[in-house]
Amino acid sequence: WLPYKLQVAAIGVVLLTLLNLRGAKESVLPLVPVFMTFVITHAFAILYALVSQGANLPSVISSTAMDVQSTYSEMGLMGMLFLILRAYSLGAGTYTGIEAVSNGVPMLREPKVQTGKRTMRYMAVSLSFTVMGLMLAYLLYEVERVPGKTLNAVLFENIARDWGNPGHIFVLVTLISEAAILFVAAQAGFLDGPRVLANMSLDRWFSTRFAMLSDRFVAQNGVLIMGGAGLLLMLLTGGSVHLLIVFYSINVFITFLLSQLGMVKHWWTERASADRWKKRLMINGVGLILTTFILISITVIKFHEGGWVTLLVTGSLVTVCALIKRHYNQTLGVLKRLDGLVEAAQASAVLPRPPIDKPDFNAKTAVILVNGFNGLGLHTLFSVIQLFGDIFKNFVFIQVGILDAGNFKGVSEVEKLREQVNLDVEKYVEFMKKNGYYAEAYSSIANDVVDEVSEIAPRVIQKFPKAIFFGGQLVFPNDSLLTRFLHNYTVFAMQRRFYHQGIPIVVLPIRV
């Protein structure tokens, strides 16, 4: 079947894309037969090899020891360690599952931390047993490279050579179970990719339109980006496992290095309050040294075999993200010009009137979506008053604090975010009450602003039947495809959601 490898691989990527566009479930139950087939066939093969060839084990150990001694005398200790680490780095594909669990912690069953640790423990034990068992089986059966076949395929064929037709079926089932496991592993990119894009979007390294995973348009585009990039890479490399492993290894060890560096920094920063910080710092420090060495070695060794292409592609993506971040920072700088409204609002009144403590539930109510007590929110508020005059007697302010990678660092940080959100909306309420209007606020924290506001809105409508929602839309002097791609998606996504709920919403322009 080898001549059809590229076509099958491309079909696999397309199939995964279509499955995820249809909303593939993340339940593990349908995958249990695949995992059990893989575990049973491989455990049987490893145990069979050890039992059937156990008599040869002393000679294998002896010859292996001689090989190690010969290598040591020729290359020295450092050379031998370098050889081992080189092989270790080229086997980085083994880390697919570990990376998937790390990225997928938010999806795990509660308690998430304990579930993640238990999953990692199972993976460590099973991977260690499988890798060591297969390596011993290779040595016992003197497995050598055969062009067009994996070492596992050669091993299983040697084991089942004398079994006749049942042996052929065993080899076929075992290899198909491996292919199925790899197919499931590829699903990790489609599950975690959009989630990683959402985290990047919340921190302004990517378009904010990808921050709302609940939005169908966003989820579909995230899946299409993953699938399109995977298919393009598959076609450009001709489905070469050699090149794709280099692509994967370099990029995965970049992320591992950054993760270990982050943990080393964390334990050093928290050394005054963390228990056993020296032990934890040492563990992550060893991980940092190991991953740094592996990243450098594999990049140097494989530089002319796809390494330079990997660095070019990854470097280009990093550059694009940096430019997007720069654009958002520049826009933030422009929006700060509106913060003069905050000072003006705190120093003066819009329409001085006696305070109103009780709402008129039958009166028109303006519900304003804000994101902090800032010039942007006040601009929207003043636009409502300027455009509609005394039509609105009640004002309601809604703000949702977003939990993202920047502030979701623990219970204390979440509470700080909640307090800040409450403080911001209360400033709007105080300002409007001071100016003779009835005002109240709704605040919350969530990881999806559209979902959260959609849940709050019906409660507001139930209390104030004549409520109209207002949101702000940034208008740039030189509107371009870039500004349309990077801005205003949230307010329009909310508008679509409200229309489906039958809730009126007005989007007001804010010139910047």
XYZ file of N, CA, C and O in Angstrom, residues 399-478:
320
model
N -20.733 44.330 32.207
C -19.322 44.094 31.925
C -18.968 42.666 32.300
O -19.352 42.170 33.362
N -18.223 41.999 31.405
C -17.761 40.629 31.640
C -16.242 40.632 31.651
O -15.602 41.049 30.685
N -15.653 40.196 32.754
C -14.200 40.046 32.826
C -13.779 38.748 32.173
O -14.365 37.693 32.417
N -12.776 38.817 31.313
C -12.355 37.643 30.545
C -11.214 36.924 31.256
O -10.192 37.521 31.581
N -11.408 35.626 31.485
C -10.347 34.785 32.029
C -9.457 34.342 30.887
O -9.892 33.611 30.001
N -8.229 34.782 30.877
C -7.316 34.378 29.807
C -5.972 34.003 30.396
O -5.781 33.980 31.614
N -5.018 33.697 29.498
C -3.698 33.268 29.953
C -2.992 34.344 30.756
O -2.093 34.069 31.540
N -3.400 35.589 30.568
C -2.727 36.687 31.248
C -3.143 36.853 32.692
O -2.368 37.349 33.504
N -4.368 36.463 33.052
C -4.790 36.703 34.428
C -5.334 35.467 35.141
O -5.648 35.528 36.312
N -5.457 34.345 34.454
C -5.955 33.135 35.112
C -4.771 32.386 35.723
O -4.252 31.442 35.162
N -4.325 32.861 36.888
C -3.142 32.292 37.525
C -3.445 31.716 38.890
O -2.555 31.377 39.634
N -4.697 31.650 39.249
C -5.052 31.118 40.548
C -6.301 31.792 41.083
O -6.816 32.740 40.499
N -6.780 31.281 42.221
C -8.011 31.795 42.807
C -7.874 33.272 43.151
O -8.788 34.066 42.923
N -6.718 33.672 43.687
C -6.539 35.064 44.091
C -6.618 36.008 42.904
O -7.216 37.095 42.991
N -6.043 35.593 41.773
C -6.072 36.443 40.586
C -7.498 36.555 40.026
O -7.900 37.609 39.538
N -8.239 35.456 40.095
C -9.627 35.486 39.627
C -10.450 36.441 40.494
O -11.278 37.221 39.988
N -10.208 36.398 41.800
C -10.935 37.302 42.702
C -10.563 38.759 42.445
O -11.413 39.648 42.525
N -9.294 39.001 42.146
C -8.879 40.367 41.810
C -9.597 40.848 40.549
O -10.026 42.001 40.466
N -9.702 39.961 39.573
C -10.403 40.318 38.338
C -11.866 40.620 38.625
O -12.426 41.599 38.114
N -12.494 39.790 39.462
C -13.899 39.996 39.793
C -14.092 41.346 40.500
O -15.021 42.100 40.199
N -13.205 41.668 41.432
C -13.296 42.937 42.157
C -13.125 44.118 41.212
O -13.827 45.131 41.333
N -12.188 43.993 40.255
C -11.952 45.088 39.317
C -13.160 45.314 38.417
O -13.552 46.454 38.148
N -13.769 44.222 37.948
C -14.954 44.328 37.096
C -16.094 45.002 37.860
O -16.769 45.902 37.340
N -16.313 44.570 39.100
C -17.371 45.179 39.917
C -17.107 46.665 40.154
O -18.026 47.488 40.101
N -15.847 47.010 40.397
C -15.488 48.410 40.634
C -15.753 49.262 39.401
O -16.278 50.386 39.498
N -15.426 48.715 38.225
C -15.610 49.468 36.975
C -17.081 49.794 36.723
O -17.432 50.944 36.435
N -17.937 48.783 36.814
C -19.353 49.033 36.508
C -20.007 49.905 37.575
O -20.919 50.689 37.281
N -19.546 49.797 38.820
C -20.118 50.646 39.871
C -19.784 52.114 39.646
O -20.563 53.000 40.028
N -18.655 52.379 39.006
C -18.305 53.766 38.686
C -19.305 54.356 37.690
O -19.692 55.526 37.807
N -19.732 53.534 36.716
C -20.768 53.996 35.773
C -22.081 54.274 36.513
O -22.752 55.277 36.256
N -22.440 53.363 37.423
C -23.688 53.517 38.167
C -23.652 54.792 39.008
O -24.607 55.585 39.004
N -22.556 55.007 39.703
C -22.432 56.207 40.536
C -22.497 57.476 39.693
O -23.125 58.474 40.080
N -21.834 57.436 38.547
C -21.820 58.614 37.677
C -23.226 58.965 37.199
O -23.642 60.134 37.233
N -24.015 57.951 36.773
C -25.357 58.222 36.258
C -26.317 58.620 37.385
O -27.183 59.482 37.193
N -26.158 58.008 38.550
C -27.018 58.400 39.675
C -26.736 59.833 40.098
O -27.652 60.586 40.463
N -25.476 60.203 40.038
C -25.102 61.577 40.380
C -25.738 62.586 39.436
O -25.981 63.732 39.797
N -26.049 62.127 38.227
C -26.621 63.006 37.217
C -28.128 62.821 37.055
O -28.696 63.205 36.041
N -28.766 62.186 38.050
C -30.214 62.169 38.078
C -30.877 61.044 37.327
O -32.074 61.129 37.020
N -30.167 59.977 37.032
C -30.754 58.816 36.351
C -30.733 57.627 37.306
O -29.875 57.527 38.192
N -31.668 56.701 37.058
C -31.564 55.440 37.773
C -30.577 54.552 37.008
O -30.621 54.454 35.777
N -29.706 53.891 37.737
C -28.710 53.035 37.074
C -28.408 51.826 37.943
O -28.462 51.893 39.181
N -28.106 50.721 37.310
C -27.639 49.521 38.002
C -26.704 48.762 37.077
O -26.556 49.111 35.892
N -26.048 47.730 37.606
C -25.012 47.045 36.816
C -25.106 45.533 36.985
O -25.568 45.026 38.013
N -24.660 44.856 35.959
C -24.504 43.404 35.979
C -23.044 43.113 35.618
O -22.545 43.611 34.601
N -22.387 42.323 36.430
C -20.991 41.992 36.145
C -20.772 40.498 36.321
O -21.493 39.834 37.077
N -19.775 39.990 35.627
C -19.478 38.564 35.692
C -18.071 38.337 35.171
O -17.457 39.235 34.582
N -17.546 37.142 35.391
C -16.283 36.746 34.775
C -16.506 35.428 34.046
O -17.255 34.560 34.507
N -15.898 35.298 32.883
C -16.100 34.103 32.054
C -14.963 34.021 31.050
O -14.126 34.929 30.935
N -14.926 32.922 30.300
C -13.919 32.812 29.249
C -14.509 33.054 27.861
O -13.819 32.908 26.868
N -15.793 33.427 27.807
C -16.422 33.753 26.532
C -17.433 34.859 26.775
O -18.489 34.639 27.383
N -17.121 36.062 26.310
C -17.947 37.231 26.607
C -19.318 37.131 25.938
O -20.333 37.523 26.525
N -19.383 36.612 24.713
C -20.658 36.529 23.998
C -21.615 35.580 24.703
O -22.796 35.879 24.900
N -21.107 34.412 25.109
C -21.938 33.452 25.836
C -22.475 34.053 27.131
O -23.659 33.915 27.458
N -21.584 34.719 27.868
C -21.970 35.239 29.169
C -22.999 36.364 29.047
O -23.988 36.401 29.773
N -22.771 37.295 28.118
C -23.713 38.399 27.933
C -25.054 37.863 27.437
O -26.122 38.375 27.812
N -25.031 36.821 26.614
C -26.278 36.225 26.115
C -27.097 35.609 27.238
O -28.327 35.518 27.143
N -26.431 35.174 28.313
C -27.155 34.638 29.459
C -27.678 35.755 30.362
O -28.726 35.614 30.992
N -26.931 36.856 30.441
C -27.349 37.981 31.288
C -28.512 38.747 30.650
O -29.434 39.188 31.339
N -28.474 38.910 29.314
C -29.444 39.754 28.598
C -30.906 39.380 28.896
O -31.723 40.272 29.158
N -31.320 38.100 28.849
C -32.729 37.788 29.127
C -33.163 38.229 30.531
O -34.324 38.623 30.723
N -32.261 38.168 31.510
C -32.612 38.615 32.863
C -32.868 40.119 32.886
O -33.779 40.591 33.576
N -32.067 40.854 32.116
C -32.254 42.304 32.044
C -33.583 42.625 31.361
O -34.356 43.484 31.818
N -33.879 41.914 30.266
C -35.130 42.137 29.530
C -36.345 41.816 30.403
O -37.374 42.498 30.355
N -36.222 40.766 31.205
C -37.334 40.389 32.077
C -37.624 41.479 33.108
O -38.783 41.749 33.443
N -36.570 42.126 33.586
C -36.738 43.190 34.580
C -37.124 44.517 33.937
O -37.954 45.258 34.472
N -36.519 44.806 32.768
C -36.799 46.053 32.048
C -37.312 45.694 30.650
O -36.515 45.564 29.710
N -38.606 45.502 30.477
C -39.156 45.029 29.192
C -38.854 45.962 28.017
O -38.809 45.505 26.874
N -38.648 47.249 28.268
C -38.420 48.208 27.186
C -36.939 48.568 27.060
O -36.583 49.705 26.777
N -36.097 47.566 27.260
C -34.650 47.792 27.215
C -34.127 47.670 25.785
O -34.607 46.849 24.992
N -33.157 48.504 25.471
C -32.434 48.443 24.198
C -30.942 48.395 24.513
O -30.445 49.181 25.324
N -30.246 47.465 23.885
C -28.822 47.283 24.145
C -28.000 48.157 23.204
O -28.364 48.372 22.044
N -26.831 48.615 23.699
C -25.932 49.449 22.911
C -24.508 48.918 23.035
O -24.066 48.546 24.124
N -23.819 48.899 21.899
C -22.406 48.514 21.870
C -21.634 49.459 20.983
O -22.217 50.127 20.116
N -20.337 49.537 21.183
C -19.506 50.448 20.398
C -18.739 49.738 19.296
O -18.299 48.599 19.467
N -18.613 50.414 18.143
C -17.865 49.888 17.006
C -16.767 50.873 16.638
O -17.031 52.064 16.414
N -15.530 50.385 16.606
C -14.410 51.249 16.245
C -14.457 51.566 14.752
O -14.644 50.669 13.920
N -14.267 52.851 14.412
C -14.224 53.288 13.022
C -12.869 53.954 12.790
O -12.543 54.953 13.431
N -12.075 53.360 11.893
C -10.729 53.869 11.628
C -10.750 54.849 10.461
O -11.550 54.679 9.522
N -9.866 55.868 10.478
C -9.822 56.839 9.370
C -9.577 56.164 8.028
O -10.195 56.514 7.022
N -8.675 55.193 8.021
C -8.371 54.453 6.793
C -8.768 52.993 6.997
O -7.954 52.148 7.395
